[in-house]
Tab-separated table of N, CA and C in Angstrom:
chain	number	residue	atom	x	y	z
D	1	MET	N	53.929	75.047	-52.366
D	1	MET	CA	52.865	75.030	-53.352
D	1	MET	C	52.492	73.587	-53.662
D	2	SER	N	51.202	73.338	-53.733
D	2	SER	CA	50.680	72.002	-53.973
D	2	SER	C	50.552	71.738	-55.473
D	3	PHE	N	50.780	70.503	-55.856
D	3	PHE	CA	50.686	70.100	-57.260
D	3	PHE	C	49.212	69.950	-57.630
D	4	ASP	N	48.801	70.498	-58.757
D	4	ASP	CA	47.422	70.415	-59.225
D	4	ASP	C	47.220	69.112	-59.998
D	5	ARG	N	46.558	68.164	-59.376
D	5	ARG	CA	46.350	66.847	-59.985
D	5	ARG	C	45.276	66.848	-61.068
D	6	ASN	N	44.583	67.977	-61.259
D	6	ASN	CA	43.589	68.075	-62.326
D	6	ASN	C	44.219	68.382	-63.675
D	7	GLN	N	45.509	68.687	-63.681
D	7	GLN	CA	46.199	68.979	-64.930
D	7	GLN	C	46.297	67.728	-65.794
D	8	VAL	N	46.240	67.933	-67.103
D	8	VAL	CA	46.310	66.828	-68.065
D	8	VAL	C	47.669	66.894	-68.764
D	9	PRO	N	48.516	65.885	-68.546
D	9	PRO	CA	49.812	65.874	-69.233
D	9	PRO	C	49.697	65.343	-70.660
D	10	ALA	N	50.514	65.914	-71.531
D	10	ALA	CA	50.606	65.441	-72.918
D	10	ALA	C	52.058	65.564	-73.348
D	11	TRP	N	52.507	64.631	-74.173
D	11	TRP	CA	53.862	64.722	-74.708
D	11	TRP	C	53.929	65.922	-75.633
D	12	ARG	N	55.017	66.653	-75.552
D	12	ARG	CA	55.195	67.817	-76.421
D	12	ARG	C	55.315	67.368	-77.872
D	13	PRO	N	54.916	68.234	-78.812
D	13	PRO	CA	55.090	67.893	-80.230
D	13	PRO	C	56.561	67.561	-80.521
D	14	GLY	N	56.763	66.526	-81.283
D	14	GLY	CA	58.115	66.100	-81.616
D	14	GLY	C	58.673	65.051	-80.667
D	15	TYR	N	57.973	64.765	-79.574
D	15	TYR	CA	58.397	63.749	-78.609
D	15	TYR	C	57.506	62.526	-78.772
D	16	ARG	N	58.121	61.339	-78.772
D	16	ARG	CA	57.355	60.100	-78.908
D	16	ARG	C	57.807	59.105	-77.851
D	17	PHE	N	56.854	58.615	-77.099
D	17	PHE	CA	57.081	57.608	-76.062
D	17	PHE	C	56.847	56.237	-76.688
D	18	GLN	N	57.789	55.309	-76.494
D	18	GLN	CA	57.600	53.961	-77.019
D	18	GLN	C	58.514	52.972	-76.308
D	19	TYR	N	58.169	51.685	-76.463
D	19	TYR	CA	59.040	50.626	-75.973
D	19	TYR	C	60.084	50.364	-77.053
D	20	GLU	N	61.329	50.292	-76.637
D	20	GLU	CA	62.435	50.065	-77.570
D	20	GLU	C	63.129	48.763	-77.189
D	21	PRO	N	62.921	47.682	-77.973
D	21	PRO	CA	63.522	46.387	-77.631
D	21	PRO	C	65.041	46.451	-77.476
D	22	ALA	N	65.716	47.221	-78.313
D	22	ALA	CA	67.178	47.299	-78.227
D	22	ALA	C	67.630	47.891	-76.895
D	23	GLN	N	66.803	48.753	-76.311
D	23	GLN	CA	67.119	49.367	-75.016
D	23	GLN	C	66.530	48.557	-73.852
D	24	GLN	N	65.728	47.571	-74.181
D	24	GLN	CA	65.032	46.749	-73.192
D	24	GLN	C	64.237	47.602	-72.213
D	25	GLY	N	63.574	48.616	-72.755
D	25	GLY	CA	62.759	49.478	-71.908
D	25	GLY	C	62.099	50.576	-72.716
D	26	HIS	N	61.354	51.404	-72.005
D	26	HIS	CA	60.677	52.521	-72.642
D	26	HIS	C	61.644	53.686	-72.834
D	27	VAL	N	61.439	54.375	-73.944
D	27	VAL	CA	62.271	55.530	-74.271
D	27	VAL	C	61.372	56.680	-74.697
D	28	LEU	N	61.954	57.849	-74.660
D	28	LEU	CA	61.311	59.041	-75.182
D	28	LEU	C	62.184	59.528	-76.321
D	29	LEU	N	61.637	59.454	-77.537
D	29	LEU	CA	62.374	59.881	-78.719
D	29	LEU	C	62.026	61.326	-79.033
D	30	TYR	N	63.016	62.087	-79.448
D	30	TYR	CA	62.815	63.467	-79.868
D	30	TYR	C	63.845	63.770	-80.939
D	31	PRO	N	63.666	64.869	-81.696
D	31	PRO	CA	64.537	65.097	-82.864
D	31	PRO	C	66.037	65.056	-82.568
D	32	GLU	N	66.464	65.494	-81.401
D	32	GLU	CA	67.893	65.541	-81.094
D	32	GLU	C	68.423	64.279	-80.442
D	33	GLY	N	67.546	63.317	-80.132
D	33	GLY	CA	68.066	62.132	-79.467
D	33	GLY	C	67.002	61.261	-78.836
D	34	MET	N	67.414	60.618	-77.750
D	34	MET	CA	66.570	59.646	-77.074
D	34	MET	C	66.886	59.665	-75.584
D	35	ILE	N	65.855	59.474	-74.778
D	35	ILE	CA	66.009	59.366	-73.330
D	35	ILE	C	65.495	57.996	-72.928
D	36	LYS	N	66.332	57.197	-72.274
D	36	LYS	CA	65.887	55.894	-71.760
D	36	LYS	C	65.267	56.130	-70.391
D	37	LEU	N	64.036	55.705	-70.229
D	37	LEU	CA	63.313	55.894	-68.978
D	37	LEU	C	63.463	54.666	-68.088
D	38	ASN	N	63.491	54.895	-66.776
D	38	ASN	CA	63.509	53.750	-65.868
D	38	ASN	C	62.124	53.102	-65.845
D	39	ASP	N	61.993	51.983	-65.164
D	39	ASP	CA	60.733	51.235	-65.178
D	39	ASP	C	59.561	52.058	-64.663
D	40	SER	N	59.767	52.802	-63.578
D	40	SER	CA	58.691	53.612	-63.008
D	40	SER	C	58.242	54.689	-63.991
D	41	ALA	N	59.202	55.381	-64.579
D	41	ALA	CA	58.878	56.428	-65.555
D	41	ALA	C	58.178	55.822	-66.769
D	42	GLY	N	58.565	54.613	-67.144
D	42	GLY	CA	57.913	53.936	-68.252
D	42	GLY	C	56.449	53.637	-67.979
D	43	LEU	N	56.149	53.227	-66.747
D	43	LEU	CA	54.756	52.971	-66.368
D	43	LEU	C	53.938	54.252	-66.401
D	44	ILE	N	54.502	55.321	-65.872
D	44	ILE	CA	53.813	56.615	-65.870
D	44	ILE	C	53.644	57.101	-67.304
D	45	GLY	N	54.722	57.054	-68.076
D	45	GLY	CA	54.680	57.531	-69.457
D	45	GLY	C	53.646	56.819	-70.304
D	46	GLY	N	53.447	55.552	-70.031
D	46	GLY	CA	52.462	54.782	-70.776
D	46	GLY	C	51.038	55.252	-70.557
D	47	LEU	N	50.821	56.001	-69.501
D	47	LEU	CA	49.473	56.504	-69.192
D	47	LEU	C	49.278	57.956	-69.626
D	48	ILE	N	50.327	58.592	-70.116
D	48	ILE	CA	50.201	59.971	-70.600
D	48	ILE	C	49.636	59.917	-72.008
D	49	ASP	N	48.395	60.401	-72.147
D	49	ASP	CA	47.711	60.320	-73.437
D	49	ASP	C	47.051	61.631	-73.861
D	50	GLY	N	47.251	62.691	-73.081
D	50	GLY	CA	46.626	63.962	-73.407
D	50	GLY	C	45.153	64.027	-73.051
D	51	GLN	N	44.615	62.976	-72.474
D	51	GLN	CA	43.202	62.907	-72.083
D	51	GLN	C	43.039	62.726	-70.574
D	52	ARG	N	43.891	61.899	-70.012
D	52	ARG	CA	43.827	61.520	-68.599
D	52	ARG	C	44.529	62.582	-67.759
D	53	ASN	N	43.911	62.994	-66.655
D	53	ASN	CA	44.601	63.949	-65.781
D	53	ASN	C	45.524	63.200	-64.821
D	54	VAL	N	46.321	63.959	-64.093
D	54	VAL	CA	47.298	63.363	-63.177
D	54	VAL	C	46.598	62.524	-62.117
D	55	ALA	N	45.444	62.977	-61.635
D	55	ALA	CA	44.695	62.212	-60.626
D	55	ALA	C	44.312	60.838	-61.157
D	56	ALA	N	43.922	60.749	-62.421
D	56	ALA	CA	43.544	59.462	-63.019
D	56	ALA	C	44.768	58.560	-63.161
D	57	ILE	N	45.913	59.138	-63.507
D	57	ILE	CA	47.145	58.357	-63.601
D	57	ILE	C	47.521	57.811	-62.225
D	58	ILE	N	47.395	58.655	-61.213
D	58	ILE	CA	47.675	58.218	-59.842
D	58	ILE	C	46.726	57.084	-59.449
D	59	ALA	N	45.446	57.231	-59.751
D	59	ALA	CA	44.459	56.207	-59.390
D	59	ALA	C	44.789	54.878	-60.062
D	60	GLU	N	45.153	54.922	-61.333
D	60	GLU	CA	45.480	53.695	-62.083
D	60	GLU	C	46.686	52.985	-61.479
D	61	LEU	N	47.740	53.743	-61.212
D	61	LEU	CA	48.960	53.102	-60.696
D	61	LEU	C	48.822	52.719	-59.222
D	62	THR	N	47.999	53.431	-58.477
D	62	THR	CA	47.730	53.042	-57.085
D	62	THR	C	46.994	51.714	-57.056
D	63	GLN	N	46.097	51.531	-58.016
D	63	GLN	CA	45.370	50.263	-58.104
D	63	GLN	C	46.320	49.124	-58.480
D	64	GLN	N	47.261	49.385	-59.391
D	64	GLN	CA	48.212	48.357	-59.810
D	64	GLN	C	49.226	48.024	-58.717
D	65	PHE	N	49.558	49.033	-57.883
D	65	PHE	CA	50.588	48.858	-56.853
D	65	PHE	C	50.064	49.327	-55.494
D	66	PRO	N	49.084	48.619	-54.935
D	66	PRO	CA	48.458	49.066	-53.687
D	66	PRO	C	49.403	49.065	-52.475
D	67	ASP	N	50.487	48.329	-52.547
D	67	ASP	CA	51.408	48.243	-51.411
D	67	ASP	C	52.534	49.271	-51.476
D	68	VAL	N	52.453	50.218	-52.407
D	68	VAL	CA	53.491	51.243	-52.555
D	68	VAL	C	52.863	52.595	-52.198
D	69	PRO	N	53.036	53.027	-50.947
D	69	PRO	CA	52.352	54.247	-50.498
D	69	PRO	C	52.831	55.531	-51.157
D	70	GLU	N	54.036	55.544	-51.716
D	70	GLU	CA	54.579	56.780	-52.295
D	70	GLU	C	54.281	56.933	-53.785
D	71	VAL	N	53.369	56.132	-54.335
D	71	VAL	CA	53.069	56.199	-55.766
D	71	VAL	C	52.679	57.612	-56.187
D	72	ALA	N	51.776	58.241	-55.466
D	72	ALA	CA	51.300	59.577	-55.845
D	72	ALA	C	52.449	60.579	-55.854
D	73	ASP	N	53.291	60.545	-54.834
D	73	ASP	CA	54.430	61.465	-54.780
D	73	ASP	C	55.392	61.218	-55.941
D	74	ASP	N	55.642	59.959	-56.255
D	74	ASP	CA	56.540	59.628	-57.363
D	74	ASP	C	55.999	60.152	-58.688
D	75	ILE	N	54.697	60.026	-58.890
D	75	ILE	CA	54.086	60.498	-60.133
D	75	ILE	C	54.174	62.020	-60.213
D	76	GLU	N	53.874	62.696	-59.129
D	76	GLU	CA	53.981	64.161	-59.119
D	76	GLU	C	55.420	64.601	-59.399
D	77	GLN	N	56.384	63.925	-58.814
D	77	GLN	CA	57.789	64.268	-59.063
D	77	GLN	C	58.149	64.041	-60.526
D	78	PHE	N	57.686	62.936	-61.109
D	78	PHE	CA	57.948	62.692	-62.528
D	78	PHE	C	57.363	63.815	-63.369
D	79	MET	N	56.133	64.221	-63.070
D	79	MET	CA	55.481	65.283	-63.849
D	79	MET	C	56.274	66.585	-63.764
D	80	GLU	N	56.769	66.902	-62.579
D	80	GLU	CA	57.554	68.128	-62.407
D	80	GLU	C	58.857	68.064	-63.205
D	81	VAL	N	59.542	66.935	-63.148
D	81	VAL	CA	60.790	66.778	-63.902
D	81	VAL	C	60.497	66.821	-65.397
D	82	ALA	N	59.484	66.083	-65.844
D	82	ALA	CA	59.149	66.038	-67.263
D	82	ALA	C	58.757	67.419	-67.788
D	83	ARG	N	58.034	68.182	-66.990
D	83	ARG	CA	57.686	69.545	-67.400
D	83	ARG	C	58.931	70.416	-67.432
D	84	GLY	N	59.768	70.298	-66.424
D	84	GLY	CA	60.996	71.083	-66.357
D	84	GLY	C	61.952	70.782	-67.497
D	85	GLU	N	61.958	69.526	-67.966
D	85	GLU	CA	62.818	69.120	-69.084
D	85	GLU	C	62.147	69.369	-70.436
D	86	HIS	N	60.916	69.862	-70.403
D	86	HIS	CA	60.143	70.171	-71.617
D	86	HIS	C	59.748	68.932	-72.405
D	87	TRP	N	59.555	67.795	-71.697
D	87	TRP	CA	59.080	66.586	-72.354
D	87	TRP	C	57.567	66.637	-72.522
D	88	ILE	N	56.880	67.234	-71.533
D	88	ILE	CA	55.423	67.272	-71.515
D	88	ILE	C	54.925	68.691	-71.333
D	89	THR	N	53.641	68.847	-71.622
D	89	THR	CA	52.919	70.046	-71.236
D	89	THR	C	51.874	69.608	-70.228
D	90	LEU	N	51.509	70.484	-69.345
D	90	LEU	CA	50.438	70.227	-68.383
D	90	LEU	C	49.366	71.293	-68.588
D	91	ALA	N	48.171	70.861	-68.943
D	91	ALA	CA	47.089	71.814	-69.209
D	91	ALA	C	45.926	71.563	-68.266
């Protein structure tokens, strides 16, 4: 099954994406705790705004990293994991 890049990701209610200086990176805060994201996930997370679809996120990061051919696959994998972990919704 192919990933639908027209879907628009949004952080679930109660989840907040932010840069945390103490963690020296981006984190996802939620009522029960915190998830420290790696650099790639932090870049993707910074573009999740509930307005931009996955295709637009891919286009933005492809432009920023033109020499990384697997950008689109990495973003799709992040979206699948984030949805599976209930961090985001895809509409």
